[in-house]
PDB file of C-alpha atoms in Angstrom:
ATOM      1  CA  MET A 392     145.714 134.169 189.276  1.00 50.00           C
ATOM      2  CA  GLY A 393     146.197 134.679 193.013  1.00 50.00           C
ATOM      3  CA  SER A 394     143.517 137.373 193.091  1.00 56.00           C
ATOM      4  CA  MET A 395     141.027 135.058 191.364  1.00 52.00           C
ATOM      5  CA  LEU A 396     141.770 132.286 193.887  1.00 47.00           C
ATOM      6  CA  MET A 397     141.161 134.624 196.838  1.00 57.00           C
ATOM      7  CA  ARG A 398     137.764 135.682 195.419  1.00 55.00           C
ATOM      8  CA  LEU A 399     136.718 132.049 194.986  1.00 47.00           C
ATOM      9  CA  LEU A 400     137.692 131.204 198.569  1.00 49.00           C
ATOM     10  CA  ALA A 401     135.756 134.218 199.919  1.00 51.00           C
ATOM     11  CA  THR A 402     132.631 133.237 197.964  1.00 53.00           C
ATOM     12  CA  ALA A 403     132.805 129.656 199.255  1.00 53.00           C
ATOM     13  CA  ALA A 404     133.130 130.876 202.859  1.00 51.00           C
ATOM     14  CA  LEU A 405     130.090 133.147 202.451  1.00 46.00           C
ATOM     15  CA  LEU A 406     127.978 130.311 201.038  1.00 46.00           C
ATOM     16  CA  PHE A 407     128.983 128.049 203.938  1.00 47.00           C
ATOM     17  CA  THR A 408     128.012 130.690 206.506  1.00 47.00           C
ATOM     18  CA  CYS A 409     124.591 131.267 204.928  1.00 44.00           C
ATOM     19  CA  ALA A 410     123.872 127.535 204.780  1.00 44.00           C
ATOM     20  CA  ALA A 411     124.620 127.210 208.509  1.00 44.00           C
ATOM     21  CA  CYS A 412     122.182 129.957 209.497  1.00 42.00           C
ATOM     22  CA  GLU A 413     119.481 129.262 206.916  1.00 44.00           C
ATOM     23  CA  ASP A 414     117.179 127.556 209.427  1.00 45.00           C
ATOM     24  CA  GLN A 415     117.244 130.596 211.719  1.00 43.00           C
ATOM     25  CA  VAL A 416     116.291 133.147 209.049  1.00 42.00           C
ATOM     26  CA  GLN A 417     112.595 134.077 209.011  1.00 43.00           C
ATOM     27  CA  PRO A 418     111.106 134.180 205.481  1.00 42.00           C
ATOM     28  CA  LEU A 419     110.377 137.658 204.119  1.00 44.00           C
ATOM     29  CA  GLY A 420     106.785 138.691 204.872  1.00 43.00           C
ATOM     30  CA  ALA A 421     106.216 136.017 207.546  1.00 42.00           C
ATOM     31  CA  PRO A 422     104.418 137.172 210.734  1.00 42.00           C
ATOM     32  CA  PRO A 423     106.611 137.660 213.824  1.00 43.00           C
ATOM     33  CA  SER A 424     106.909 134.669 216.128  1.00 41.00           C
ATOM     34  CA  THR A 425     104.626 134.673 219.194  1.00 39.00           C
ATOM     35  CA  GLU A 426     106.521 131.962 221.054  1.00 42.00           C
ATOM     36  CA  ARG A 427     107.264 132.963 224.648  1.00 44.00           C
ATOM     37  CA  SER A 428     110.476 132.251 226.520  1.00 41.00           C
ATOM     38  CA  ASP A 429     109.366 133.435 229.975  1.00 45.00           C
ATOM     39  CA  GLY A 430     108.119 130.164 231.412  1.00 40.00           C
ATOM     40  CA  ALA A 431     104.971 129.864 229.301  1.00 41.00           C
ATOM     41  CA  ALA A 432     106.491 127.705 226.539  1.00 36.00           C
ATOM     42  CA  GLY A 433     104.206 124.878 225.456  1.00 38.00           C
ATOM     43  CA  ASP A 434     101.063 126.555 226.784  1.00 51.00           C
ATOM     44  CA  GLU A 435      98.973 127.390 223.720  1.00 56.00           C
ATOM     45  CA  ALA A 436      96.955 129.993 225.648  1.00 54.00           C
ATOM     46  CA  CYS A 437     100.117 131.834 226.652  1.00 80.00           C
ATOM     47  CA  LYS A 438     101.451 132.650 223.194  1.00 85.00           C
ATOM     48  CA  VAL A 439     100.452 136.274 223.796  1.00 91.00           C
ATOM     49  CA  ASP A 440     102.139 139.128 225.602  1.00 93.00           C
ATOM     50  CA  LYS A 441     101.420 140.143 229.163  1.00 94.00           C
ATOM     51  CA  VAL A 442      99.491 143.327 230.057  1.00 95.00           C
ATOM     52  CA  ARG A 443      96.873 142.930 227.326  1.00 96.00           C
ATOM     53  CA  GLY A 444      94.187 145.528 226.604  1.00 96.00           C
ATOM     54  CA  LEU A 445      90.390 145.532 226.952  1.00 96.00           C
ATOM     55  CA  SER A 446      88.704 142.667 225.032  1.00 94.00           C
ATOM     56  CA  GLU A 447      92.050 141.267 223.858  1.00 96.00           C
ATOM     57  CA  SER A 448      92.835 137.582 224.331  1.00 95.00           C
ATOM     58  CA  CYS A 449      94.960 136.903 227.404  1.00 95.00           C
ATOM     59  CA  CYS A 450      96.673 134.163 229.394  1.00 95.00           C
ATOM     60  CA  GLU A 451      95.123 133.504 232.840  1.00 93.00           C
ATOM     61  CA  SER A 452      98.307 131.848 234.126  1.00 93.00           C
ATOM     62  CA  TYR A 453     100.038 135.254 234.079  1.00 94.00           C
ATOM     63  CA  GLY A 454      97.799 136.273 236.992  1.00 93.00           C
ATOM     64  CA  VAL A 455      97.610 140.025 237.623  1.00 94.00           C
ATOM     65  CA  ASP A 456     100.065 140.623 234.775  1.00 96.00           C
ATOM     66  CA  ALA A 457      97.736 139.102 232.163  1.00 96.00           C
ATOM     67  CA  CYS A 458      95.850 142.370 231.532  1.00 97.00           C
ATOM     68  CA  GLY A 459      96.458 146.060 232.030  1.00 97.00           C
ATOM     69  CA  ALA A 460      95.420 148.145 235.037  1.00 96.00           C
ATOM     70  CA  GLY A 461      91.722 147.904 235.906  1.00 97.00           C
ATOM     71  CA  LEU A 462      91.252 144.693 233.892  1.00 98.00           C
ATOM     72  CA  PHE A 463      91.137 140.973 234.650  1.00 97.00           C
ATOM     73  CA  CYS A 464      91.613 137.872 232.504  1.00 97.00           C
ATOM     74  CA  ALA A 465      88.837 135.244 232.340  1.00 96.00           C
ATOM     75  CA  ALA A 466      86.864 133.037 229.952  1.00 95.00           C
ATOM     76  CA  PHE A 467      83.235 133.783 230.922  1.00 95.00           C
ATOM     77  CA  ASP A 468      80.015 133.628 228.900  1.00 90.00           C
ATOM     78  CA  GLY A 469      80.917 130.437 227.046  1.00 91.00           C
ATOM     79  CA  ARG A 470      84.207 131.733 225.673  1.00 92.00           C
ATOM     80  CA  SER A 471      86.885 129.191 224.779  1.00 91.00           C
ATOM     81  CA  VAL A 472      89.627 131.845 224.857  1.00 93.00           C
ATOM     82  CA  ALA A 473      90.235 134.069 227.889  1.00 95.00           C
ATOM     83  CA  THR A 474      89.611 137.789 227.384  1.00 95.00           C
ATOM     84  CA  CYS A 475      90.422 140.963 229.315  1.00 97.00           C
ATOM     85  CA  TYR A 476      87.313 142.310 231.089  1.00 98.00           C
ATOM     86  CA  PRO A 477      87.053 145.579 233.068  1.00 98.00           C
ATOM     87  CA  ASN A 478      86.829 145.215 236.850  1.00 98.00           C
ATOM     88  CA  ASN A 479      83.388 145.409 238.523  1.00 97.00           C
ATOM     89  CA  VAL A 480      81.483 144.797 235.277  1.00 96.00           C
ATOM     90  CA  ARG A 481      79.582 141.563 236.078  1.00 97.00           C
ATOM     91  CA  VAL A 482      75.990 142.143 237.227  1.00 96.00           C
ATOM     92  CA  ALA A 483      73.873 140.123 239.666  1.00 96.00           C
ATOM     93  CA  GLY A 484      73.706 136.420 238.833  1.00 96.00           C
ATOM     94  CA  GLU A 485      76.553 136.448 236.298  1.00 97.00           C
ATOM     95  CA  THR A 486      79.480 134.063 236.727  1.00 96.00           C
ATOM     96  CA  CYS A 487      82.458 135.364 238.685  1.00 97.00           C
ATOM     97  CA  GLY A 488      85.706 134.156 240.173  1.00 95.00           C
ATOM     98  CA  ALA A 489      86.588 137.011 242.533  1.00 96.00           C
ATOM     99  CA  ASP A 490      84.926 140.002 244.209  1.00 97.00           C
ATOM    100  CA  GLN A 491      86.641 142.428 241.804  1.00 96.00           C
ATOM    101  CA  HIS A 492      84.723 140.897 238.883  1.00 97.00           C
ATOM    102  CA  CYS A 493      81.315 142.030 240.196  1.00 97.00           C
ATOM    103  CA  LEU A 494      79.487 145.347 240.100  1.00 96.00           C
ATOM    104  CA  SER A 495      78.446 144.608 243.695  1.00 96.00           C
ATOM    105  CA  LYS A 496      82.079 143.783 244.621  1.00 96.00           C
ATOM    106  CA  THR A 497      80.816 140.468 246.048  1.00 97.00           C
ATOM    107  CA  CYS A 498      81.252 137.090 244.348  1.00 97.00           C
ATOM    108  CA  GLY A 499      79.102 134.542 246.196  1.00 93.00           C
ATOM    109  CA  PRO A 500      80.038 130.990 247.244  1.00 91.00           C
ATOM    110  CA  LYS A 501      78.261 129.595 244.161  1.00 93.00           C
ATOM    111  CA  GLN A 502      80.461 131.696 241.841  1.00 95.00           C
ATOM    112  CA  ALA A 503      77.685 134.152 240.993  1.00 97.00           C
ATOM    113  CA  CYS A 504      77.775 137.901 241.576  1.00 98.00           C
ATOM    114  CA  ALA A 505      75.604 139.012 244.495  1.00 97.00           C
ATOM    115  CA  ALA A 506      72.928 141.635 243.872  1.00 97.00           C
ATOM    116  CA  THR A 507      73.120 145.249 244.989  1.00 94.00           C
ATOM    117  CA  PRO A 508      70.088 146.730 246.825  1.00 91.00           C
ATOM    118  CA  SER A 509      68.926 148.254 243.519  1.00 89.00           C
ATOM    119  CA  GLU A 510      69.009 144.947 241.588  1.00 91.00           C
ATOM    120  CA  ALA A 511      66.613 142.003 241.567  1.00 93.00           C
ATOM    121  CA  CYS A 512      68.035 139.023 243.469  1.00 94.00           C
ATOM    122  CA  GLU A 513      67.779 135.262 243.853  1.00 94.00           C
ATOM    123  CA  PRO A 514      68.618 133.307 247.040  1.00 89.00           C
ATOM    124  CA  ASP A 515      71.470 131.498 245.252  1.00 92.00           C
ATOM    125  CA  TRP A 516      73.134 134.816 244.431  1.00 94.00           C
ATOM    126  CA  GLY A 517      72.483 136.584 247.706  1.00 93.00           C
ATOM    127  CA  CYS A 518      72.816 140.314 248.333  1.00 95.00           C
ATOM    128  CA  ALA A 519      76.011 142.298 248.743  1.00 96.00           C
ATOM    129  CA  PRO A 520      76.616 144.312 251.917  1.00 94.00           C
ATOM    130  CA  VAL A 521      76.697 148.097 251.758  1.00 93.00           C
ATOM    131  CA  GLY A 522      79.304 149.313 254.207  1.00 92.00           C
ATOM    132  CA  ARG A 523      78.478 147.523 257.458  1.00 90.00           C
ATOM    133  CA  ASP A 524      74.829 146.971 256.511  1.00 93.00           C
ATOM    134  CA  ARG A 525      73.933 143.392 255.500  1.00 92.00           C
ATOM    135  CA  TYR A 526      71.113 142.507 253.123  1.00 94.00           C
ATOM    136  CA  VAL A 527      69.202 139.288 252.420  1.00 93.00           C
ATOM    137  CA  CYS A 528      67.171 138.281 249.372  1.00 92.00           C
ATOM    138  CA  VAL A 529      63.423 138.295 250.117  1.00 87.00           C
ATOM    139  CA  GLU A 530      60.938 137.861 247.270  1.00 85.00           C
ATOM    140  CA  LYS A 531      63.557 138.916 244.697  1.00 91.00           C
ATOM    141  CA  ARG A 532      64.436 142.106 246.578  1.00 92.00           C
ATOM    142  CA  CYS A 533      67.415 142.855 248.807  1.00 94.00           C
ATOM    143  CA  ARG A 534      66.172 143.701 252.313  1.00 91.00           C
ATOM    144  CA  ALA A 535      68.246 145.093 255.158  1.00 92.00           C
ATOM    145  CA  VAL A 536      68.955 142.822 258.124  1.00 91.00           C
ATOM    146  CA  ALA A 537      68.673 145.957 260.279  1.00 89.00           C
ATOM    147  CA  GLU A 538      64.978 146.155 259.301  1.00 87.00           C
ATOM    148  CA  GLY A 539      64.210 142.724 260.783  1.00 82.00           C
ATOM    149  CA  TYR A 540      64.964 140.489 257.811  1.00 87.00           C
ATOM    150  CA  CYS A 541      67.257 137.504 258.175  1.00 88.00           C
ATOM    151  CA  GLU A 542      68.913 134.412 256.728  1.00 85.00           C
ATOM    152  CA  THR A 543      69.557 132.576 259.995  1.00 86.00           C
ATOM    153  CA  ASP A 544      68.542 132.900 263.655  1.00 86.00           C
ATOM    154  CA  GLY A 545      71.926 134.544 264.205  1.00 88.00           C
ATOM    155  CA  ASP A 546      70.718 137.606 262.282  1.00 88.00           C
ATOM    156  CA  CYS A 547      67.964 138.154 264.853  1.00 87.00           C
ATOM    157  CA  GLU A 548      68.021 139.605 268.360  1.00 85.00           C
ATOM    158  CA  SER A 549      68.375 137.192 271.262  1.00 85.00           C
ATOM    159  CA  GLY A 550      65.203 135.123 271.749  1.00 83.00           C
ATOM    160  CA  TYR A 551      63.945 135.706 268.201  1.00 83.00           C
ATOM    161  CA  VAL A 552      63.952 133.144 265.399  1.00 81.00           C
ATOM    162  CA  CYS A 553      64.339 133.506 261.636  1.00 83.00           C
ATOM    163  CA  ARG A 554      61.285 132.282 259.728  1.00 74.00           C
ATOM    164  CA  ARG A 555      61.053 132.822 255.965  1.00 71.00           C
ATOM    165  CA  ALA A 556      63.546 135.696 256.097  1.00 79.00           C
ATOM    166  CA  SER A 557      61.777 137.515 258.968  1.00 78.00           C
ATOM    167  CA  CYS A 558      62.823 137.683 262.617  1.00 82.00           C
ATOM    168  CA  ARG A 559      59.910 136.514 264.759  1.00 76.00           C
ATOM    169  CA  ASP A 560      59.210 136.452 268.489  1.00 78.00           C
ATOM    170  CA  PRO A 561      57.896 132.928 269.267  1.00 75.00           C
ATOM    171  CA  ALA A 562      56.004 134.302 272.277  1.00 69.00           C
ATOM    172  CA  THR A 563      53.893 136.786 270.309  1.00 71.00           C
ATOM    173  CA  ALA A 564      53.909 135.568 266.686  1.00 70.00           C
ATOM    174  CA  LYS A 565      50.743 134.029 265.326  1.00 74.00           C
ATOM    175  CA  TYR A 566      50.550 130.321 264.563  1.00 70.00           C
ATOM    176  CA  ALA A 567      48.968 128.481 261.651  1.00 70.00           C
ATOM    177  CA  GLY A 568      45.235 129.075 261.405  1.00 68.00           C
ATOM    178  CA  GLU A 569      45.268 132.428 263.198  1.00 74.00           C
ATOM    179  CA  SER A 570      44.097 135.497 261.298  1.00 80.00           C
ATOM    180  CA  CYS A 571      46.712 137.809 259.828  1.00 81.00           C
ATOM    181  CA  SER A 572      47.171 140.690 257.423  1.00 80.00           C
ATOM    182  CA  ASP A 573      48.496 139.737 253.994  1.00 75.00           C
ATOM    183  CA  GLN A 574      50.051 143.197 253.724  1.00 72.00           C
ATOM    184  CA  SER A 575      52.015 143.044 256.974  1.00 70.00           C
ATOM    185  CA  VAL A 576      55.800 143.274 256.449  1.00 64.00           C
ATOM    186  CA  PRO A 577      57.427 141.455 258.081  1.00 66.00           C
ATOM    187  CA  SER A 578      54.712 138.818 258.395  1.00 70.00           C
ATOM    188  CA  GLU A 579      52.752 138.505 261.648  1.00 73.00           C
ATOM    189  CA  CYS A 580      52.998 134.712 261.360  1.00 75.00           C
ATOM    190  CA  LEU A 581      55.663 132.613 263.055  1.00 71.00           C
ATOM    191  CA  THR A 582      56.166 130.745 259.796  1.00 67.00           C
ATOM    192  CA  GLY A 583      56.431 134.006 257.886  1.00 70.00           C
ATOM    193  CA  SER A 584      53.543 133.081 255.583  1.00 74.00           C
ATOM    194  CA  CYS A 585      50.134 134.768 255.565  1.00 78.00           C
ATOM    195  CA  PHE A 586      47.719 133.614 252.845  1.00 78.00           C
ATOM    196  CA  LYS A 587      44.183 134.960 252.386  1.00 80.00           C
ATOM    197  CA  GLY A 588      44.102 136.319 255.930  1.00 82.00           C
ATOM    198  CA  SER A 589      45.300 133.136 257.642  1.00 78.00           C
ATOM    199  CA  CYS A 590      48.744 132.115 258.880  1.00 77.00           C
ATOM    200  CA  GLN A 591      49.989 129.136 256.897  1.00 74.00           C
ATOM    201  CA  CYS A 592      51.909 126.083 257.997  1.00 72.00           C
ATOM    202  CA  SER A 593      55.486 125.819 256.841  1.00 66.00           C
ATOM    203  CA  LYS A 594      56.929 122.771 255.141  1.00 59.00           C
ATOM    204  CA  GLU A 595      58.984 122.260 258.272  1.00 57.00           C
ATOM    205  CA  THR A 596      57.555 120.689 261.423  1.00 55.00           C
ATOM    206  CA  ASP A 597      54.979 123.053 262.897  1.00 58.00           C
ATOM    207  CA  ALA A 598      52.877 121.837 265.848  1.00 55.00           C
ATOM    208  CA  GLY A 599      50.424 124.664 265.151  1.00 59.00           C
ATOM    209  CA  CYS A 600      49.193 123.041 261.937  1.00 63.00           C
ATOM    210  CA  PRO A 601      45.888 121.356 262.921  1.00 58.00           C
ATOM    211  CA  ASP A 602      44.560 120.181 259.540  1.00 58.00           C
ATOM    212  CA  GLY A 603      44.803 120.459 255.781  1.00 56.00           C
ATOM    213  CA  LYS A 604      42.830 123.694 255.455  1.00 55.00           C
ATOM    214  CA  HIS A 605      45.794 125.576 256.885  1.00 56.00           C
ATOM    215  CA  CYS A 606      48.219 124.212 254.316  1.00 58.00           C
ATOM    216  CA  LYS A 607      48.832 126.499 251.373  1.00 56.00           C
ATOM    217  CA  GLY A 608      49.237 123.452 249.133  1.00 53.00           C
ATOM    218  CA  GLY A 609      46.158 121.775 250.615  1.00 52.00           C
ATOM    219  CA  THR A 610      47.925 118.546 251.569  1.00 53.00           C
ATOM    220  CA  HIS A 611      48.302 117.643 255.237  1.00 53.00           C
ATOM    221  CA  VAL A 612      50.343 114.907 256.861  1.00 52.00           C
ATOM    222  CA  VAL A 613      48.118 112.572 258.931  1.00 47.00           C
ATOM    223  CA  TRP A 614      49.931 113.031 262.224  1.00 44.00           C
ATOM    224  CA  GLY A 615      49.129 116.725 262.079  1.00 47.00           C
ATOM    225  CA  THR A 616      52.498 118.390 262.290  1.00 51.00           C
ATOM    226  CA  ARG A 617      53.402 119.609 258.835  1.00 56.00           C
ATOM    227  CA  CYS A 618      52.248 120.434 255.316  1.00 59.00           C
ATOM    228  CA  GLU A 619      53.471 119.029 252.035  1.00 55.00           C
TER     229      GLU A 619
END
Protein backbone atom coordinates (compact mmCIF):
# COMPACT_ATOMS: atom_id res chain seq x y z
CA MET A 1 0.00 0.00 0.00
CA GLY A 2 2.80 2.39 0.94
CA SER A 3 4.72 1.55 -2.23
CA MET A 4 1.65 2.30 -4.37
CA LEU A 5 1.18 5.66 -2.63
CA MET A 6 4.80 6.66 -3.28
CA ARG A 7 4.45 5.86 -7.00
CA LEU A 8 1.31 7.98 -7.25
CA LEU A 9 3.01 10.94 -5.55
CA ALA A 10 6.03 10.67 -7.88
CA THR A 11 3.80 10.61 -10.97
CA ALA A 12 1.88 13.69 -9.79
CA ALA A 13 5.13 15.59 -9.18
CA LEU A 14 6.38 14.74 -12.68
CA LEU A 15 3.14 15.93 -14.29
CA PHE A 16 3.33 19.21 -12.35
CA THR A 17 6.91 19.83 -13.47
CA CYS A 18 6.09 19.20 -17.14
CA ALA A 19 3.07 21.51 -17.01
CA ALA A 20 5.25 24.33 -15.62
CA CYS A 21 7.80 24.08 -18.43
CA GLU A 22 5.42 23.27 -21.28
CA ASP A 23 5.53 26.80 -22.70
CA GLN A 24 9.32 26.70 -22.97
CA VAL A 25 9.51 23.41 -24.89
CA GLN A 26 9.92 23.81 -28.66
CA PRO A 27 7.64 21.47 -30.67
CA LEU A 28 9.39 18.56 -32.38
CA GLY A 29 10.39 19.47 -35.95
CA ALA A 30 9.99 23.24 -35.46
CA PRO A 31 12.76 25.44 -36.94
CA PRO A 32 15.27 26.90 -34.46
CA SER A 33 14.46 30.35 -33.12
CA THR A 34 16.23 33.27 -34.83
CA GLU A 35 15.48 35.79 -32.09
CA ARG A 36 18.59 37.71 -31.04
CA SER A 37 19.48 38.70 -27.49
CA ASP A 38 22.50 40.90 -28.28
CA GLY A 39 20.80 44.27 -28.50
CA ALA A 40 18.99 43.69 -31.79
CA ALA A 41 15.69 42.49 -30.28
CA GLY A 42 12.65 43.97 -32.01
CA ASP A 43 14.54 44.81 -35.20
CA GLU A 44 13.08 42.56 -37.88
CA ALA A 45 16.15 43.00 -40.11
CA CYS A 46 18.44 41.81 -37.33
CA LYS A 47 16.98 38.35 -36.78
CA VAL A 48 20.07 36.91 -38.47
CA ASP A 49 23.54 36.11 -37.21
CA LYS A 50 26.52 38.39 -37.57
CA VAL A 51 29.39 37.68 -40.00
CA ARG A 52 27.15 36.55 -42.86
CA GLY A 53 28.48 35.17 -46.15
CA LEU A 54 28.41 36.44 -49.74
CA SER A 55 24.86 37.15 -51.02
CA GLU A 56 23.29 36.21 -47.67
CA SER A 57 20.82 38.56 -46.00
CA CYS A 58 22.42 40.72 -43.32
CA CYS A 59 21.71 43.41 -40.73
CA GLU A 60 23.27 46.82 -41.52
CA SER A 61 23.06 47.93 -37.88
CA TYR A 62 25.78 45.40 -37.00
CA GLY A 63 28.24 47.59 -38.92
CA VAL A 64 31.51 45.87 -39.86
CA ASP A 65 30.35 42.71 -38.09
CA ALA A 66 27.35 42.26 -40.39
CA CYS A 67 29.31 40.33 -43.05
CA GLY A 68 32.51 38.34 -43.23
CA ALA A 69 35.94 39.64 -44.22
CA GLY A 70 36.02 41.43 -47.58
CA LEU A 71 32.24 41.95 -47.62
CA PHE A 72 29.85 44.78 -46.76
CA CYS A 73 26.15 44.89 -45.94
CA ALA A 74 23.81 47.08 -48.04
CA ALA A 75 20.44 47.12 -49.81
CA PHE A 76 21.35 48.38 -53.31
CA ASP A 77 19.70 47.80 -56.69
CA GLY A 78 16.14 48.07 -55.39
CA ARG A 79 16.52 45.38 -52.74
CA SER A 80 14.20 45.51 -49.74
CA VAL A 81 16.50 43.25 -47.69
CA ALA A 82 20.19 44.04 -47.13
CA THR A 83 22.67 41.61 -48.66
CA CYS A 84 26.40 40.95 -48.30
CA TYR A 85 28.33 42.31 -51.31
CA PRO A 86 32.08 41.92 -51.99
CA ASN A 87 34.18 45.06 -51.52
CA ASN A 88 35.13 47.13 -54.60
CA VAL A 89 32.45 45.55 -56.81
CA ARG A 90 30.33 48.59 -57.77
CA VAL A 91 31.23 50.07 -61.17
CA ALA A 92 31.06 53.69 -62.36
CA GLY A 93 27.67 55.32 -61.81
CA GLU A 94 26.30 52.63 -59.48
CA THR A 95 24.97 53.60 -56.06
CA CYS A 96 27.44 53.50 -53.18
CA GLY A 97 27.71 54.48 -49.55
CA ALA A 98 31.47 54.32 -48.98
CA ASP A 99 34.70 54.25 -50.99
CA GLN A 100 35.17 50.52 -50.28
CA HIS A 101 31.99 49.74 -52.23
CA CYS A 102 33.43 50.96 -55.56
CA LEU A 103 35.78 49.40 -58.08
CA SER A 104 37.42 52.83 -58.34
CA LYS A 105 37.65 53.06 -54.52
CA THR A 106 35.91 56.45 -54.75
CA CYS A 107 32.27 57.07 -53.83
CA GLY A 108 31.32 60.57 -55.02
CA PRO A 109 29.33 63.23 -53.15
CA LYS A 110 26.16 62.21 -55.03
CA GLN A 111 26.47 58.62 -53.76
CA ALA A 112 27.61 57.25 -57.12
CA CYS A 113 30.87 55.42 -57.80
CA ALA A 114 33.41 57.54 -59.67
CA ALA A 115 34.82 56.22 -62.94
CA THR A 116 38.32 54.85 -63.40
CA PRO A 117 40.39 56.16 -66.36
CA SER A 118 39.37 53.06 -68.35
CA GLU A 119 35.61 53.56 -67.82
CA ALA A 120 33.15 55.94 -69.46
CA CYS A 121 32.18 58.78 -67.11
CA GLU A 122 29.52 61.39 -66.44
CA PRO A 123 30.10 64.74 -64.68
CA ASP A 124 27.80 63.71 -61.81
CA TRP A 125 29.95 60.66 -61.10
CA GLY A 126 33.34 62.25 -61.61
CA CYS A 127 36.63 60.41 -62.04
CA ALA A 128 38.66 58.68 -59.36
CA PRO A 129 42.27 59.71 -58.73
CA VAL A 130 45.09 57.30 -59.54
CA GLY A 131 47.78 57.73 -56.92
CA ARG A 132 48.41 61.48 -56.79
CA ASP A 133 47.10 62.07 -60.32
CA ARG A 134 43.64 63.68 -60.53
CA TYR A 135 41.23 63.17 -63.41
CA VAL A 136 38.16 65.07 -64.63
CA CYS A 137 35.30 63.91 -66.83
CA VAL A 138 35.49 65.47 -70.32
CA GLU A 139 33.16 64.24 -73.06
CA LYS A 140 32.53 60.97 -71.19
CA ARG A 141 36.25 60.25 -70.77
CA CYS A 142 38.47 60.69 -67.73
CA ARG A 143 41.25 63.16 -68.56
CA ALA A 144 44.29 63.93 -66.43
CA VAL A 145 44.48 67.34 -64.76
CA ALA A 146 48.24 67.17 -65.40
CA GLU A 147 47.48 67.29 -69.15
CA GLY A 148 45.73 70.67 -68.87
CA TYR A 149 42.18 69.56 -68.11
CA CYS A 150 40.30 71.01 -65.17
CA GLU A 151 37.13 71.32 -63.11
CA THR A 152 37.85 74.72 -61.55
CA ASP A 153 40.34 77.56 -62.02
CA GLY A 154 42.21 76.09 -59.05
CA ASP A 155 43.25 73.13 -61.22
CA CYS A 156 45.09 75.48 -63.58
CA GLU A 157 48.44 77.24 -63.30
CA SER A 158 48.46 80.79 -61.95
CA GLY A 159 46.93 83.24 -64.45
CA TYR A 160 45.03 80.54 -66.35
CA VAL A 161 41.28 79.96 -66.21
CA CYS A 162 39.20 76.79 -66.52
CA ARG A 163 36.81 76.90 -69.47
CA ARG A 164 34.82 73.79 -70.42
CA ALA A 165 37.30 71.51 -68.66
CA SER A 166 40.39 73.06 -70.31
CA CYS A 167 42.92 75.44 -68.77
CA ARG A 168 43.16 78.54 -70.96
CA ASP A 169 45.42 81.58 -71.02
CA PRO A 170 43.11 84.63 -71.36
CA ALA A 171 45.93 86.58 -73.01
CA THR A 172 46.43 84.17 -75.92
CA ALA A 173 43.19 82.16 -76.20
CA LYS A 174 40.90 82.90 -79.11
CA TYR A 175 37.55 84.59 -78.57
CA ALA A 176 34.17 83.91 -80.13
CA GLY A 177 34.18 84.37 -83.89
CA GLU A 178 37.90 83.71 -84.34
CA SER A 179 38.96 80.75 -86.47
CA CYS A 180 40.00 77.56 -84.72
CA SER A 181 40.72 73.90 -85.31
CA ASP A 182 37.91 71.52 -84.37
CA GLN A 183 40.52 68.83 -83.71
CA SER A 184 42.62 70.86 -81.27
CA VAL A 185 42.75 69.31 -77.77
CA PRO A 186 42.52 71.20 -75.53
CA SER A 187 40.48 73.74 -77.49
CA GLU A 188 42.16 76.91 -78.78
CA CYS A 189 39.08 78.89 -77.73
CA LEU A 190 38.75 80.72 -74.42
CA THR A 191 35.28 79.24 -74.03
CA GLY A 192 36.59 75.77 -74.82
CA SER A 193 34.20 75.36 -77.75
CA CYS A 194 35.22 75.24 -81.41
CA PHE A 195 32.42 74.52 -83.90
CA LYS A 196 32.89 74.31 -87.68
CA GLY A 197 36.18 76.20 -87.50
CA SER A 198 34.91 79.08 -85.36
CA CYS A 199 35.18 79.71 -81.62
CA GLN A 200 31.73 79.66 -80.06
CA CYS A 201 30.23 81.80 -77.34
CA SER A 202 29.57 80.13 -74.03
CA LYS A 203 26.25 80.28 -72.22
CA GLU A 204 28.01 82.41 -69.63
CA THR A 205 28.69 86.11 -70.15
CA ASP A 206 31.25 86.50 -72.93
CA ALA A 207 32.03 90.02 -74.20
CA GLY A 208 33.57 88.45 -77.31
CA CYS A 209 30.18 87.32 -78.63
CA PRO A 210 29.26 89.96 -81.27
CA ASP A 211 26.11 88.46 -82.81
CA GLY A 212 23.95 85.39 -83.24
CA LYS A 213 26.08 83.73 -85.93
CA HIS A 214 28.66 82.90 -83.28
CA CYS A 215 26.17 81.12 -81.05
CA LYS A 216 26.10 77.37 -81.45
CA GLY A 217 22.37 77.39 -80.72
CA GLY A 218 21.78 80.33 -83.06
CA THR A 219 20.05 82.52 -80.48
CA HIS A 220 21.71 85.73 -79.33
CA VAL A 221 20.80 88.05 -76.48
CA VAL A 222 20.15 91.60 -77.76
CA TRP A 223 22.73 93.33 -75.60
CA GLY A 224 25.42 91.22 -77.23
CA THR A 225 27.09 89.49 -74.34
CA ARG A 226 25.90 85.91 -74.30
CA CYS A 227 24.21 83.06 -76.16
CA GLU A 228 21.14 81.10 -75.19
